PDB file of C-alpha atoms in Angstrom:
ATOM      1  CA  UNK A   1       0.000   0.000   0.000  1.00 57.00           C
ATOM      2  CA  UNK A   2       1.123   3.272  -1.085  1.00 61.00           C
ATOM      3  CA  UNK A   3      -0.157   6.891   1.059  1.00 71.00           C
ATOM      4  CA  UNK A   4      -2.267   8.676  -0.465  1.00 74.00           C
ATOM      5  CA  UNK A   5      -1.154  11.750  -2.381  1.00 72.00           C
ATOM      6  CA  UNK A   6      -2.818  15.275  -3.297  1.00 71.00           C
ATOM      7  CA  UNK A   7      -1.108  17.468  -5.493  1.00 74.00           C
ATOM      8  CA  UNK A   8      -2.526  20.904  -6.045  1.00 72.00           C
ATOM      9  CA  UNK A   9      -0.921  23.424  -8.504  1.00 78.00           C
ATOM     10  CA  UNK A  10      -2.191  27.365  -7.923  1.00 78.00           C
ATOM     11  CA  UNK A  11      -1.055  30.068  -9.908  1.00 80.00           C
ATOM     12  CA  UNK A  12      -1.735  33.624  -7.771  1.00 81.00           C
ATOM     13  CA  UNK A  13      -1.961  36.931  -9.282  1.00 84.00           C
ATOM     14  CA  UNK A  14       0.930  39.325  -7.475  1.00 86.00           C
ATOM     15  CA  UNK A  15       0.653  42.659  -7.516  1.00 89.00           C
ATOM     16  CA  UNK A  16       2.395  44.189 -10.770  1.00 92.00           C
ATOM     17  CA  UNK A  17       5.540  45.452  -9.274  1.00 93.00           C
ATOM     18  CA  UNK A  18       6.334  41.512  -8.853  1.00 91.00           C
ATOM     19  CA  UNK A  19       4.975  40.266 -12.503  1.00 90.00           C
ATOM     20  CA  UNK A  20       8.720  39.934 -13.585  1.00 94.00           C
ATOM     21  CA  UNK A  21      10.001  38.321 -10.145  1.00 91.00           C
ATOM     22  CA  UNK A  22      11.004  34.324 -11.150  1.00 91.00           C
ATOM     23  CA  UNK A  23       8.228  31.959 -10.866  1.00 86.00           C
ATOM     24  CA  UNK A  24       8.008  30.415  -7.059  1.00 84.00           C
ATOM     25  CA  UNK A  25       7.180  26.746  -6.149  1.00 84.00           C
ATOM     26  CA  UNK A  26       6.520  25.915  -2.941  1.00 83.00           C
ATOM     27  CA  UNK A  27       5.712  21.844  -2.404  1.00 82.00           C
ATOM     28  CA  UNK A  28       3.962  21.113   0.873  1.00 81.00           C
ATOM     29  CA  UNK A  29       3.212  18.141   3.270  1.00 78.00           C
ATOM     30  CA  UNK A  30       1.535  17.835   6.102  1.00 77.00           C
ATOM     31  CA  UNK A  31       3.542  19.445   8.279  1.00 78.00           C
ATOM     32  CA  UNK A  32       3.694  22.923   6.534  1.00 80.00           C
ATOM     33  CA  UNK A  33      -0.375  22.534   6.234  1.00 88.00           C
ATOM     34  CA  UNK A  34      -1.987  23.761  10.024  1.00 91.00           C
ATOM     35  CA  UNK A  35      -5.282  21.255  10.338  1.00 93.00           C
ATOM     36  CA  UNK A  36      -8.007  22.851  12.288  1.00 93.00           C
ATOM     37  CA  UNK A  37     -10.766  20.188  13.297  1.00 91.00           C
ATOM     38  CA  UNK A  38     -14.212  21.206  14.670  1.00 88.00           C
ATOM     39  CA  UNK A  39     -15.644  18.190  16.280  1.00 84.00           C
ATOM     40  CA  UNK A  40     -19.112  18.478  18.330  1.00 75.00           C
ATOM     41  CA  UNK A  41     -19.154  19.269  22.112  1.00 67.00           C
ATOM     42  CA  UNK A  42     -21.947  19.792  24.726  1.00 48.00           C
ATOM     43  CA  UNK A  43     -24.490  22.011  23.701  1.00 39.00           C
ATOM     44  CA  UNK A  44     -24.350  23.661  27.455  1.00 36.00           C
ATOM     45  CA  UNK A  45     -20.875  23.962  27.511  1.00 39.00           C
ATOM     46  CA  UNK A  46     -20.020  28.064  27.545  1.00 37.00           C
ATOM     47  CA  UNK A  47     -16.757  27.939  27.216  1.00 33.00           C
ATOM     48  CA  UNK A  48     -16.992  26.269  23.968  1.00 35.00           C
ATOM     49  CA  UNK A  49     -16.708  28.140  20.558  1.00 39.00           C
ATOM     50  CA  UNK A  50     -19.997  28.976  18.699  1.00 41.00           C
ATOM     51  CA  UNK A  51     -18.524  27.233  15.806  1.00 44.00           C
ATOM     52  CA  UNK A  52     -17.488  24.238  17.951  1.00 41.00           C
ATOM     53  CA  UNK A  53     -21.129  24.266  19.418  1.00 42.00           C
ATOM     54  CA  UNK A  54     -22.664  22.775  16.429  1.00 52.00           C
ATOM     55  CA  UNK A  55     -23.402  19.415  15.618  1.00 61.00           C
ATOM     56  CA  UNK A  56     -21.526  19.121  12.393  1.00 72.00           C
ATOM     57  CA  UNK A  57     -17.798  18.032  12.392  1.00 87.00           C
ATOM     58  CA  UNK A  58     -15.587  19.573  10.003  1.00 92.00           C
ATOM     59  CA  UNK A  59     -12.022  19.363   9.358  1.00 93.00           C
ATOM     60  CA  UNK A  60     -10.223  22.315   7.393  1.00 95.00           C
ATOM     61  CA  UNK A  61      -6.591  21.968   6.040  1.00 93.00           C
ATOM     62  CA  UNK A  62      -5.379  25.728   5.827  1.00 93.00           C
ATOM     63  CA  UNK A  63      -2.938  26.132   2.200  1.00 91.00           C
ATOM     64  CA  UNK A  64      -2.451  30.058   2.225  1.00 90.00           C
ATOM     65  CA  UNK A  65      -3.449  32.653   4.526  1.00 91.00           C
ATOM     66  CA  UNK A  66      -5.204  31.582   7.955  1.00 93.00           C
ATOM     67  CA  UNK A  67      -8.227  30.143   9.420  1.00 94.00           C
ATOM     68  CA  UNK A  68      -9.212  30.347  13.123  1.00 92.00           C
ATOM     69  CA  UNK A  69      -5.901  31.377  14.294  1.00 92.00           C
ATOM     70  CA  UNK A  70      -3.841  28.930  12.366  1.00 94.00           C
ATOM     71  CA  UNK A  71      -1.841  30.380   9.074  1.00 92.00           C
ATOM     72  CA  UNK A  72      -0.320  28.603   6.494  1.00 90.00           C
ATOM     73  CA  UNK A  73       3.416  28.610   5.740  1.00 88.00           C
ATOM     74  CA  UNK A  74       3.053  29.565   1.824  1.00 85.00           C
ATOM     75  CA  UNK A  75       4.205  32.963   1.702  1.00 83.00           C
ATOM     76  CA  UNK A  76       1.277  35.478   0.152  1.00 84.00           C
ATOM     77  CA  UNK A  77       0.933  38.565  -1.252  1.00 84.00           C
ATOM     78  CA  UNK A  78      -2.951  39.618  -0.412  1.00 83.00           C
ATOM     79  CA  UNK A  79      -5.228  38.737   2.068  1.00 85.00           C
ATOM     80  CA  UNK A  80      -6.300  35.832   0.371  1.00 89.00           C
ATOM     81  CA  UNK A  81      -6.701  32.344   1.663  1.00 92.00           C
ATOM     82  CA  UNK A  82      -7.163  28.867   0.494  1.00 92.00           C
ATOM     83  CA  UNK A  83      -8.555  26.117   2.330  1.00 93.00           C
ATOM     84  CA  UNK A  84      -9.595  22.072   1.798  1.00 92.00           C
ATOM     85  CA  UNK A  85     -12.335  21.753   3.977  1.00 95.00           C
ATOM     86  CA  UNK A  86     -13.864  18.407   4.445  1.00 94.00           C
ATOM     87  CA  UNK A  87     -17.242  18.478   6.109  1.00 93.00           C
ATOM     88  CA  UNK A  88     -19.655  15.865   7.267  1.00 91.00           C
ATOM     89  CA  UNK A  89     -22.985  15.461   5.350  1.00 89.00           C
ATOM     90  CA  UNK A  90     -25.406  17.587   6.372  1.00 83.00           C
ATOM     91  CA  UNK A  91     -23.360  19.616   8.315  1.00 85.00           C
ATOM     92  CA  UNK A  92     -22.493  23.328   7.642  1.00 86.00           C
ATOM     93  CA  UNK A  93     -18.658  25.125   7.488  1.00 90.00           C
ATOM     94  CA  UNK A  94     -18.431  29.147   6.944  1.00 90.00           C
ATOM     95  CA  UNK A  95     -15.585  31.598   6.979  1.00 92.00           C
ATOM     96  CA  UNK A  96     -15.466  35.339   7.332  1.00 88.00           C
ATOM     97  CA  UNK A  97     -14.081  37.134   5.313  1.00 87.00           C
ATOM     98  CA  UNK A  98     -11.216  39.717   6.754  1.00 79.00           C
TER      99      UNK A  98
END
């Protein structure tokens, strides 16, 4: 048995004082990828998070910019961010946007 492998290739927009700059790749593995997991808890539990309140379990692997606190290694040039969320059926995920 072999792991399983993603490969994702992105190419960003930079702002146009950097359109001549050499191309950058940046490969990353799990380690350079923070994981942020929301996983049900009591529903009369206050110190929980509203988002970790729900019933829906969701799992969120954070590529560029940052997600609850955790940010990605990949070095940016905007406020953007890009995530592969996994969520459980019927269950909901949201972001907001900074």
């Amino acid at each position: 048995d072999s792991p399983q492998q993603e490969l994702y290739q992105l190419w960003v927009n930079v702002p146009s004082q950097r359109k001549l700059d050499p191309p950058n790749v940046q490969l990353l593995g799990d380690s350079q990828c923070p994981r942020v997991i929301v996983v049900p808890s009591s529903l009369g539990d206050d110190t929980t998070s509203r988002s970790s309140r729900s019933n829906s379990r969701s799992e969120t692997v954070v590529l560029a910019g940052e997600y609850q606190g955790n940010k990605a290694s990949t070095p940016i040039m905007s406020d953007m961010a890009i995530f592969h969320v996994r969520v459980d059926a019927d269950s909901t995920w949201s972001y907001e946007v900074p």
